[in-house]
PDB file of C-alpha atoms in Angstrom:
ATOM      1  CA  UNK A1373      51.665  43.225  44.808  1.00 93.00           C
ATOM      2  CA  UNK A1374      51.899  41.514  48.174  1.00 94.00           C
ATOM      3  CA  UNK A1375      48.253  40.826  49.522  1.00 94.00           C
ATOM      4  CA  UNK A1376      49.069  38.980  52.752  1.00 93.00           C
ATOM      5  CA  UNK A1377      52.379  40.390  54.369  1.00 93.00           C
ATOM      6  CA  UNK A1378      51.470  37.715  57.075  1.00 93.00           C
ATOM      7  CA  UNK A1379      52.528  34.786  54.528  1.00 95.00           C
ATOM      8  CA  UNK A1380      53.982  37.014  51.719  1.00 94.00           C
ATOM      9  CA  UNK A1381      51.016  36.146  49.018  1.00 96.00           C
ATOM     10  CA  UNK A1382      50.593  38.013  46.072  1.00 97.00           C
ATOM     11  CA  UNK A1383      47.518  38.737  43.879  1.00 97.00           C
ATOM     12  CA  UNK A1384      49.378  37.014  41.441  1.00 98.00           C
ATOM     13  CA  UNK A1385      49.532  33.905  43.567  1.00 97.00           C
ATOM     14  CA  UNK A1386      45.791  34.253  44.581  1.00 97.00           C
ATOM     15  CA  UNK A1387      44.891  34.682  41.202  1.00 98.00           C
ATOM     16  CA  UNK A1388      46.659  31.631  39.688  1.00 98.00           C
ATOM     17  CA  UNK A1389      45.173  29.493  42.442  1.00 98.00           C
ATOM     18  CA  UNK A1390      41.404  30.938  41.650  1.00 97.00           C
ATOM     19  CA  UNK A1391      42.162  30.170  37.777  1.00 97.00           C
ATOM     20  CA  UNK A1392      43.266  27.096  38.870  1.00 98.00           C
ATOM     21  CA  UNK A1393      40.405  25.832  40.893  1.00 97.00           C
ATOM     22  CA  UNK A1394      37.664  27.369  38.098  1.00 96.00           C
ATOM     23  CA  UNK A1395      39.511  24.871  35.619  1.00 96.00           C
ATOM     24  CA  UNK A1396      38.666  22.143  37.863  1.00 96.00           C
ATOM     25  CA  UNK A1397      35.002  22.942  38.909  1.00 93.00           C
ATOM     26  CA  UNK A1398      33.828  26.636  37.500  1.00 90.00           C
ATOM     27  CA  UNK A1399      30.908  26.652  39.796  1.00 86.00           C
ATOM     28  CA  UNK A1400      32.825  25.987  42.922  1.00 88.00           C
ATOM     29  CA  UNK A1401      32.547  27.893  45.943  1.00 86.00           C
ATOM     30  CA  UNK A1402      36.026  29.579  46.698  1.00 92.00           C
ATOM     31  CA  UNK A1403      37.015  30.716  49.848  1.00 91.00           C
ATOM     32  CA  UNK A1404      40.721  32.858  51.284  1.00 92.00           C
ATOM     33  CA  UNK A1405      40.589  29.384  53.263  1.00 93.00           C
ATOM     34  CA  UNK A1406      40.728  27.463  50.360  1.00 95.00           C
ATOM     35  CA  UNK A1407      42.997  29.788  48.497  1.00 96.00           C
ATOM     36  CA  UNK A1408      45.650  29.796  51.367  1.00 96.00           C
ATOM     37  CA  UNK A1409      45.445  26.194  51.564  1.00 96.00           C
ATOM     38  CA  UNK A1410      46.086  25.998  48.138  1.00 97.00           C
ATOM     39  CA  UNK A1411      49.549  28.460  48.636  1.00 95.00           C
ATOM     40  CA  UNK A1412      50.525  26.033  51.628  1.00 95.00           C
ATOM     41  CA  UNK A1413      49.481  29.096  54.149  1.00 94.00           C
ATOM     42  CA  UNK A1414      47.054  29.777  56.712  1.00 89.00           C
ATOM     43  CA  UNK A1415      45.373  33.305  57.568  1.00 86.00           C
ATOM     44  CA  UNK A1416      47.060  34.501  60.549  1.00 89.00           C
ATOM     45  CA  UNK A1417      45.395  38.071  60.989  1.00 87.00           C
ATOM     46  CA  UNK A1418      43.102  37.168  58.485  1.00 86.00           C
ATOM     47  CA  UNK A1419      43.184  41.091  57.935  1.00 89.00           C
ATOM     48  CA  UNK A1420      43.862  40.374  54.006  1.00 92.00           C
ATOM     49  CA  UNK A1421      40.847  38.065  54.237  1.00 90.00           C
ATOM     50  CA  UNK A1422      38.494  40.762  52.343  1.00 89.00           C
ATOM     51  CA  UNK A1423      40.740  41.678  49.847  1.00 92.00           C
ATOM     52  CA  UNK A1424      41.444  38.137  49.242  1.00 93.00           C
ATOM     53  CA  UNK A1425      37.764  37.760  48.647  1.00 90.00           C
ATOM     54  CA  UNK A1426      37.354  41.140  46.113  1.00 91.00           C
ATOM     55  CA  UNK A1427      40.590  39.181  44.118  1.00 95.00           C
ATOM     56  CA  UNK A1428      38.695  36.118  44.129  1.00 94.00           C
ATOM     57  CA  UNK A1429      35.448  37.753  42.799  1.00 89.00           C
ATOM     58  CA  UNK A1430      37.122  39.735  40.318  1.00 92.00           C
ATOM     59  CA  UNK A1431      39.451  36.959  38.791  1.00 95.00           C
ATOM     60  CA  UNK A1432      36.212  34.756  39.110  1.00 91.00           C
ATOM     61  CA  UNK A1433      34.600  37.548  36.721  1.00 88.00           C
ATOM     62  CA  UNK A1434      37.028  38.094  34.182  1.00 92.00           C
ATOM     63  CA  UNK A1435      37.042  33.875  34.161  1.00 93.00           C
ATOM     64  CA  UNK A1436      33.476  33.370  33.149  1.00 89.00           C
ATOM     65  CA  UNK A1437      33.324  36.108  31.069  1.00 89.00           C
ATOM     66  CA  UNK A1438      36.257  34.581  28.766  1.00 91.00           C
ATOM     67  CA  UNK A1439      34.513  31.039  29.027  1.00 89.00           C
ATOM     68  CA  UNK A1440      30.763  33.145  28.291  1.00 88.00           C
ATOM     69  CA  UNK A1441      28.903  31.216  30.963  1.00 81.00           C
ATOM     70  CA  UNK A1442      25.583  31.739  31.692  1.00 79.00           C
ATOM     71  CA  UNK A1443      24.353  34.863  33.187  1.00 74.00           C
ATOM     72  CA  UNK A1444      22.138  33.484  36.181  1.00 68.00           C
ATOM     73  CA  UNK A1445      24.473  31.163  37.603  1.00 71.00           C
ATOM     74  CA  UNK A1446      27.327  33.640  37.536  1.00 70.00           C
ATOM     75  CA  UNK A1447      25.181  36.303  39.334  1.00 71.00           C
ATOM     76  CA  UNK A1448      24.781  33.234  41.890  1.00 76.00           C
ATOM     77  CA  UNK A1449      27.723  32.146  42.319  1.00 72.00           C
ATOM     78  CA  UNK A1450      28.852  35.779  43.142  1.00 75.00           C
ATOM     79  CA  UNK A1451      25.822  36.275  45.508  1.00 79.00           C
ATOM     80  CA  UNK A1452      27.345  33.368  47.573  1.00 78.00           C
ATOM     81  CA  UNK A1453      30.982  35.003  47.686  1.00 77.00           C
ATOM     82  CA  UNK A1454      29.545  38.377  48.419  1.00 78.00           C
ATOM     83  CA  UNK A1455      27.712  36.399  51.345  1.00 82.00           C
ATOM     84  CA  UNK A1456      30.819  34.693  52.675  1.00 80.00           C
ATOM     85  CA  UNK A1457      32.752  38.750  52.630  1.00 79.00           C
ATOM     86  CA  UNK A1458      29.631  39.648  54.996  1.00 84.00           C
ATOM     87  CA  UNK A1459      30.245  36.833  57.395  1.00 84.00           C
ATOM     88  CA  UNK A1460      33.768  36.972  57.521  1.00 82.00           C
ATOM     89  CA  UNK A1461      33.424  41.022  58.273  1.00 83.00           C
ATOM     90  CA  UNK A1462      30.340  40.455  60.840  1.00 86.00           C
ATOM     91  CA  UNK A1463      32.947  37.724  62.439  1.00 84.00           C
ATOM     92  CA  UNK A1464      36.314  40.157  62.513  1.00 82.00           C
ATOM     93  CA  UNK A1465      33.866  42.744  64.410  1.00 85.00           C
ATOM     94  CA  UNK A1466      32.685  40.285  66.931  1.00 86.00           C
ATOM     95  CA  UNK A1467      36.024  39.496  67.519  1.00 83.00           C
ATOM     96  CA  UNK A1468      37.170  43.346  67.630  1.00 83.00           C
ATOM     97  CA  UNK A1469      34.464  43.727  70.199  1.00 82.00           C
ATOM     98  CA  UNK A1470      35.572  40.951  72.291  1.00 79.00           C
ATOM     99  CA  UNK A1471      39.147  41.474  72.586  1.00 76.00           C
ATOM    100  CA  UNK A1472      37.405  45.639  73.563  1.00 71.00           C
ATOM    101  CA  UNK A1473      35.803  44.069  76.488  1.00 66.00           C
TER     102      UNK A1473
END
């Protein structure tokens, strides 16, 4: 399924490149800019950018679960992502707004 028609990205793509970067540092913070970069793309519209985030949350889920980590720090580590989706959708309306005026 195509996830960014901007750059043609797939979940499949964004998923490898999560799985990918939890094999190097499991506790890493993982953005759509860091995913993108990783796929040799850039948001454009950024209008994927949330969905990018629930695939990265939910492939970041099923990882630790198979691995078993510990509780706590996953519940953090998703706090922080679930932070990042609120400032990148506070940001997309402030832009919205300007572009209004």
């Amino acid at each position: 399924m195509i996830v960014c028609s901007c750059n043609i990205v797939s979940r499949k793509d964004i998923e490898q490149v999560v799985i990918d970067f939890l094999n190097e540092d499991q506790w890493q913070l993982i953005t759509p800019g860091k995913v993108f970069q990783a796929v040799s793309a850039r948001g454009k519209c950024c209008g994927c950018f949330p969905g990018v985030i629930d695939i990265i949350v939910e492939t970041t889920e099923r990882y630790h679960e198979l691995m078993q980590s510990p509780a706590p720090k996953v519940v953090d580590l998703l706090n922080r992502i679930a932070d990042q989706r609120v400032r990148i959708e506070k940001a997309k309306k402030r832009a919205r707004l300007k572009v209004a005026v």
